[in-house]
């Protein structure tokens, strides 16, 4: 029983860490215009819209975070193998992983902007200096939380995978959850603030991203400021729920016998039940939107 | 799908880069065998140099492959390269001294079959597909083997699975503290997987230049080598790991500076805290 | 499929000769395995092939819109198909590996449920952000009505786009894809783990407890590697984006199943040879 209480405590802690990690991950990638909205930042100068947005296309978010978290975990593992205290090892590992992330961010920005010479897009050194540091700070929060939760899963809950492999698995999952949830909010709602609210961006408007702020010219810090209010927390809730529910159903129900089937099945049925709950929630959201917002009036006539 | 978007214009031809990549990686991997011959771990850094050479070749292959629209992002090419490379490399480590050659041959077989599957069974009909996936599998296998040498000082299966742990001054053999047992291979997998696709992903666009992209690849390789060298402190002697770290840092600083210079050369403008320039007609 | 659906591109055609060659290759690989490692090795390879096919087939269900989805220009989840499938599948593998000691069936089902749960949460949050964050209802561009709920789609599609968000059929597709991917990844892992647990102690002359870290780590790494190979091959098959099971591109799945089976057999036999040579 004591074991289970301990497990629940660790589960709650990992869920909280995952929520913070998800929120930080999404904000970081939005400040860097990483992931799919990047295509528009890349496209804008080609359509004649020069901008001052940070454009760091390291890779898609899932592989990039797969690397950062796996690297942080691997370095932490190596430091622990050198008999360094676990907390210090994790912090040091994450610091080095963030260094790698920062270097990749700068080279990505330089490369993309230099290749846009034909359209007159310059390289802004001040963007490099001010944005890279901010993304590094957010990336540190995301990586540190993910590596710590992997460490807890491995050391306290007894998962068989070694730390670096857990870092790879949860890093990719973090990137997948964060990009899935956070990308539309940045891509549509922020980049195309000039387009109609409550509708997708017409394909004809592609590339015409908002480049001016309330005062002066918009930079990527403004974007992080905006998406940190909904896209970031939503990504955090998404990743937090994934980690928490996955651990929770295992920790509590794994050992309990299901009548007639034996142990293990309880956790499975609880998982299926949770899938059904989310299905119902999704259906409710979908029908609520259809009822409340209604169909688009005269879809053929409206023009932008 | 079958329209070639842009050709490789000017610069060093791909075959030359490929030949250089194969030879330099193989030579560096074999030079690391000096470790066994001299009984030290001082030559582990040759593994890191093999990584850099293989990555330079691989990133140019990705450039050739992704010039055709393959429908998915550039990163996926890096993932399939290492997914197929990792199995070829691990089987090859069983062959002792012949490991790098076996890895080369095995990766060619795996890559050819995967290329055939994509091109014919999946009907992608991309002319460069078979050759590119074959090359990428070899690059993946070489890169992973290079990281293995760099981190653990050896490319044999026993060397990769056996480490030692020091408890209260006594050294005990341990399978857990090893390249494979500790899953450092996962870190090598991701380090290579990002480093191979990043240069083309970062430099793509109408102003793509070959020397800038390849310089960036070298930079990514040395950057990966720095962190891999830090991890190697856990598995090889401090002095040897320090040599790898110093080589990596020197290489990284040089290539990073060069890359900045090349970007400055290629960029439309290099501005500090200036507004968006006015374009005619907008 | 309805009339709204675009005509599949030329890339949608099957190549019967190549499919035949693929099946012959599969049989040859199975034959090699039967020759060098009958019994346990062959069983493991068959499990790996089934797992690979599950991954390849499952990835077709995952609704991914790529870059246009991030602008609300196309339905689906705004990320890459291979990596989203990997995210779900690896989350499933995580759960499955944890339950490994409770038996193959429980572990595989646990892995599947883990992957499905990850996709269910993600898909719900995607719709949450579209509806409550951006005020956009879900609409598919490829079909007139949702095949499951019967909801009409065209009038909820905003002007100048191909649709947006995740209609219910895409949600279900995502969950099914996560389940298949998670189960497939776990199956590959378990097959290799069982094989390594038996063969590695004699090969390295050590006890089973001593080689456990190596068996777990190598099997886990191979499972991840094969997952990525299969997911990327499927991504090539659907050229990067798909709306879900109602998308015309979904009909291309036989090609992917053959390709995944051969690729998994190839990777699997190499992974098995490590311990039998």
Coordinates of C-alpha atoms in Angstrom, one line a residue, chain B residues 23-272:
Chain B
X23 CA 37.5 6.7 -47.7
X24 CA 38.0 9.2 -44.9
X25 CA 35.4 7.5 -42.7
X26 CA 36.9 4.1 -43.2
X27 CA 40.5 5.3 -42.7
X28 CA 39.5 7.1 -39.5
X29 CA 37.6 4.1 -38.2
X30 CA 40.6 1.9 -38.8
X31 CA 43.0 4.5 -37.3
X32 CA 41.0 4.2 -34.1
X33 CA 42.2 0.6 -34.1
X34 CA 45.5 2.0 -32.8
X35 CA 43.7 1.9 -29.5
X36 CA 43.8 -1.8 -29.4
X37 CA 47.3 -2.0 -30.9
X38 CA 48.8 0.4 -28.4
X39 CA 46.6 -0.6 -25.5
X40 CA 45.4 2.9 -24.9
X41 CA 42.2 4.8 -25.6
X42 CA 44.0 7.9 -26.9
X43 CA 42.9 7.5 -30.5
X44 CA 39.2 7.4 -29.8
X45 CA 38.9 10.9 -31.3
X46 CA 39.4 9.4 -34.8
X47 CA 35.9 8.0 -34.3
X48 CA 34.6 11.6 -34.1
X49 CA 36.5 12.6 -37.3
X50 CA 34.9 9.6 -39.0
X51 CA 31.5 11.0 -37.9
X52 CA 32.3 14.4 -39.4
X53 CA 33.4 12.9 -42.7
X54 CA 30.4 10.6 -43.0
X55 CA 28.0 13.4 -42.1
X56 CA 29.4 15.7 -44.8
X57 CA 28.8 13.0 -47.4
X58 CA 25.4 12.2 -45.9
X59 CA 24.2 15.8 -45.9
X60 CA 25.0 16.2 -49.5
X61 CA 23.2 12.9 -50.3
X62 CA 20.1 14.4 -48.5
X63 CA 20.5 17.5 -50.7
X64 CA 20.4 15.3 -53.8
X65 CA 17.5 13.3 -52.6
X66 CA 15.4 16.1 -51.3
X67 CA 15.8 18.2 -54.5
X68 CA 13.1 15.9 -55.7
X69 CA 9.9 16.6 -53.9
X70 CA 9.6 13.5 -51.7
X71 CA 6.4 14.7 -50.0
X72 CA 7.6 14.6 -46.5
X73 CA 9.9 16.8 -44.6
X74 CA 13.7 16.6 -44.8
X75 CA 14.0 15.2 -41.2
X76 CA 12.4 12.0 -42.1
X77 CA 15.2 11.2 -44.5
X78 CA 17.7 11.4 -41.6
X79 CA 15.4 9.1 -39.5
X80 CA 15.3 6.4 -42.1
X81 CA 19.0 6.7 -42.6
X82 CA 19.7 6.0 -39.0
X83 CA 16.9 3.5 -38.6
X84 CA 18.5 1.3 -41.3
X85 CA 22.0 2.2 -40.3
X86 CA 21.7 1.2 -36.6
X87 CA 20.9 -2.5 -37.4
X88 CA 23.7 -2.8 -40.0
X89 CA 26.2 -1.3 -37.6
X90 CA 25.3 -3.5 -34.6
X91 CA 25.5 -6.7 -36.6
X92 CA 28.8 -5.5 -38.1
X93 CA 30.3 -5.0 -34.6
X94 CA 30.3 -8.8 -34.2
X95 CA 33.0 -9.2 -36.8
X96 CA 35.9 -7.7 -34.9
X97 CA 38.5 -6.1 -37.0
X98 CA 36.4 -6.4 -40.2
X99 CA 33.5 -4.4 -38.6
X100 CA 33.8 -1.2 -40.6
X101 CA 33.9 -3.1 -43.9
X102 CA 31.1 -5.4 -42.9
X103 CA 29.0 -2.4 -41.8
X104 CA 29.6 -0.9 -45.3
X105 CA 28.5 -4.0 -47.1
X106 CA 25.6 -4.7 -44.9
X107 CA 24.3 -1.2 -45.0
X108 CA 24.5 -1.3 -48.8
X109 CA 22.3 -4.4 -48.8
X110 CA 19.8 -2.9 -46.4
X111 CA 19.7 0.4 -48.2
X112 CA 19.3 -1.1 -51.6
X113 CA 16.3 -3.1 -50.5
X114 CA 14.7 -0.1 -48.7
X115 CA 15.3 2.0 -51.8
X116 CA 13.7 -0.7 -54.0
X117 CA 10.7 -0.8 -51.7
X118 CA 10.2 2.9 -51.8
X119 CA 10.7 3.4 -55.5
X120 CA 8.9 0.3 -56.9
X121 CA 6.5 -1.0 -54.2
X122 CA 5.5 2.4 -52.9
X123 CA 5.7 3.7 -56.5
X124 CA 7.6 6.9 -55.7
X125 CA 9.6 6.7 -59.0
X126 CA 12.3 9.1 -57.9
X127 CA 15.5 8.5 -59.9
X128 CA 17.9 9.2 -57.1
X129 CA 15.9 7.2 -54.5
X130 CA 17.7 3.8 -54.5
X131 CA 21.2 5.3 -54.6
X132 CA 20.4 7.9 -52.0
X133 CA 18.8 5.5 -49.5
X134 CA 21.8 3.1 -50.0
X135 CA 24.2 5.9 -49.3
X136 CA 22.2 7.1 -46.3
X137 CA 22.2 3.7 -44.7
X138 CA 26.0 3.5 -45.1
X139 CA 26.3 7.0 -43.6
X140 CA 24.1 6.0 -40.7
X141 CA 26.1 2.9 -40.0
X142 CA 29.4 4.8 -40.2
X143 CA 28.2 7.7 -38.1
X144 CA 27.0 5.3 -35.4
X145 CA 30.2 3.3 -35.5
X146 CA 32.2 6.5 -35.2
X147 CA 30.2 7.7 -32.2
X148 CA 30.7 4.2 -30.7
X149 CA 34.4 4.5 -31.1
X150 CA 34.5 8.0 -29.8
X151 CA 32.4 7.2 -26.7
X152 CA 33.6 3.7 -25.8
X153 CA 37.0 3.5 -27.6
X154 CA 36.2 0.4 -29.6
X155 CA 34.0 -0.9 -32.4
X156 CA 33.7 -4.5 -31.3
X157 CA 30.5 -6.0 -29.8
X158 CA 32.3 -6.9 -26.6
X159 CA 33.7 -3.4 -26.3
X160 CA 30.3 -1.8 -26.8
X161 CA 28.6 -4.0 -24.3
X162 CA 31.1 -4.2 -21.5
X163 CA 32.2 -1.3 -19.3
X164 CA 33.6 -1.0 -15.8
X165 CA 32.3 0.6 -12.8
X166 CA 34.5 2.0 -10.0
X167 CA 33.1 1.5 -6.5
X168 CA 35.3 2.5 -3.6
X169 CA 38.4 2.5 -5.7
X170 CA 37.8 -1.1 -7.0
X171 CA 37.1 -1.5 -10.7
X172 CA 34.3 -4.0 -11.4
X173 CA 33.1 -5.1 -14.9
X174 CA 29.6 -4.0 -15.7
X175 CA 27.3 -4.4 -18.6
X176 CA 25.1 -1.6 -17.5
X177 CA 27.8 1.1 -17.8
X178 CA 28.5 0.6 -21.5
X179 CA 27.6 2.1 -24.9
X180 CA 24.7 -0.3 -25.5
X181 CA 23.8 -1.2 -22.0
X182 CA 23.3 2.4 -21.0
X183 CA 21.5 3.2 -24.3
X184 CA 24.1 5.8 -25.2
X185 CA 23.4 4.4 -28.7
X186 CA 20.1 6.2 -28.6
X187 CA 21.9 9.5 -28.0
X188 CA 24.3 8.7 -30.9
X189 CA 21.2 7.9 -33.0
X190 CA 19.5 11.2 -32.4
X191 CA 22.7 13.3 -32.6
X192 CA 23.5 11.8 -36.0
X193 CA 19.8 11.9 -37.1
X194 CA 19.6 15.6 -36.6
X195 CA 23.1 16.5 -37.7
X196 CA 22.7 14.8 -41.0
X197 CA 19.5 16.5 -42.0
X198 CA 20.0 19.9 -40.4
X199 CA 22.4 21.4 -42.9
X200 CA 20.2 21.0 -45.9
X201 CA 17.1 21.8 -43.9
X202 CA 18.7 25.0 -42.7
X203 CA 20.3 26.1 -45.9
X204 CA 17.6 25.2 -48.4
X205 CA 16.2 28.0 -50.5
X206 CA 17.1 29.7 -53.8
X207 CA 20.4 31.0 -52.4
X208 CA 21.7 27.5 -51.4
X209 CA 25.4 27.2 -51.8
X210 CA 27.4 24.0 -51.4
X211 CA 30.4 25.3 -49.5
X212 CA 28.2 26.9 -46.9
X213 CA 26.0 23.8 -46.4
X214 CA 29.0 21.5 -46.1
X215 CA 30.7 23.9 -43.6
X216 CA 27.5 23.7 -41.6
X217 CA 27.6 19.9 -41.7
X218 CA 31.2 20.0 -40.4
X219 CA 30.1 22.3 -37.6
X220 CA 27.2 20.0 -36.7
X221 CA 29.5 17.1 -36.7
X222 CA 32.0 18.8 -34.4
X223 CA 29.2 20.0 -32.1
X224 CA 27.9 16.5 -31.8
X225 CA 31.5 15.4 -31.1
X226 CA 31.8 17.8 -28.2
X227 CA 28.8 16.4 -26.3
X228 CA 29.7 12.8 -27.3
X229 CA 33.2 13.5 -25.9
X230 CA 31.7 14.7 -22.7
X231 CA 29.8 11.4 -22.4
X232 CA 32.9 9.5 -23.2
X233 CA 34.3 10.6 -19.8
X234 CA 32.1 7.9 -18.3
X235 CA 33.5 5.1 -20.4
X236 CA 37.1 5.8 -21.3
X237 CA 40.1 7.3 -19.4
X238 CA 40.0 10.9 -18.6
X239 CA 43.0 11.8 -20.6
X240 CA 41.7 10.2 -23.8
X241 CA 38.3 11.8 -23.4
X242 CA 40.0 15.1 -22.9
X243 CA 41.9 14.7 -26.2
X244 CA 38.6 14.0 -28.0
X245 CA 37.0 17.0 -26.3
X246 CA 39.9 19.4 -27.2
X247 CA 39.9 18.2 -30.8
X248 CA 36.1 18.6 -31.0
X249 CA 36.2 22.1 -29.5
X250 CA 38.9 23.3 -31.8
X251 CA 37.1 21.9 -34.9
X252 CA 33.8 23.3 -33.8
X253 CA 35.1 26.9 -33.1
X254 CA 36.9 26.9 -36.5
X255 CA 33.9 25.7 -38.5
X256 CA 31.4 27.8 -36.6
X257 CA 33.4 30.9 -37.4
X258 CA 33.8 29.9 -41.0
X259 CA 30.0 29.3 -41.2
X260 CA 29.3 32.8 -39.9
X261 CA 31.7 34.2 -42.5
X262 CA 30.1 32.2 -45.3
X263 CA 26.6 33.3 -44.2
X264 CA 27.7 36.8 -44.2
X265 CA 29.1 36.4 -47.7
X266 CA 25.8 34.9 -49.0
X267 CA 23.3 37.0 -47.2
X268 CA 21.5 39.9 -48.8
X269 CA 22.5 42.1 -45.9
X270 CA 24.0 41.8 -42.4
X271 CA 22.1 44.3 -40.2
X272 CA 22.1 45.0 -36.5

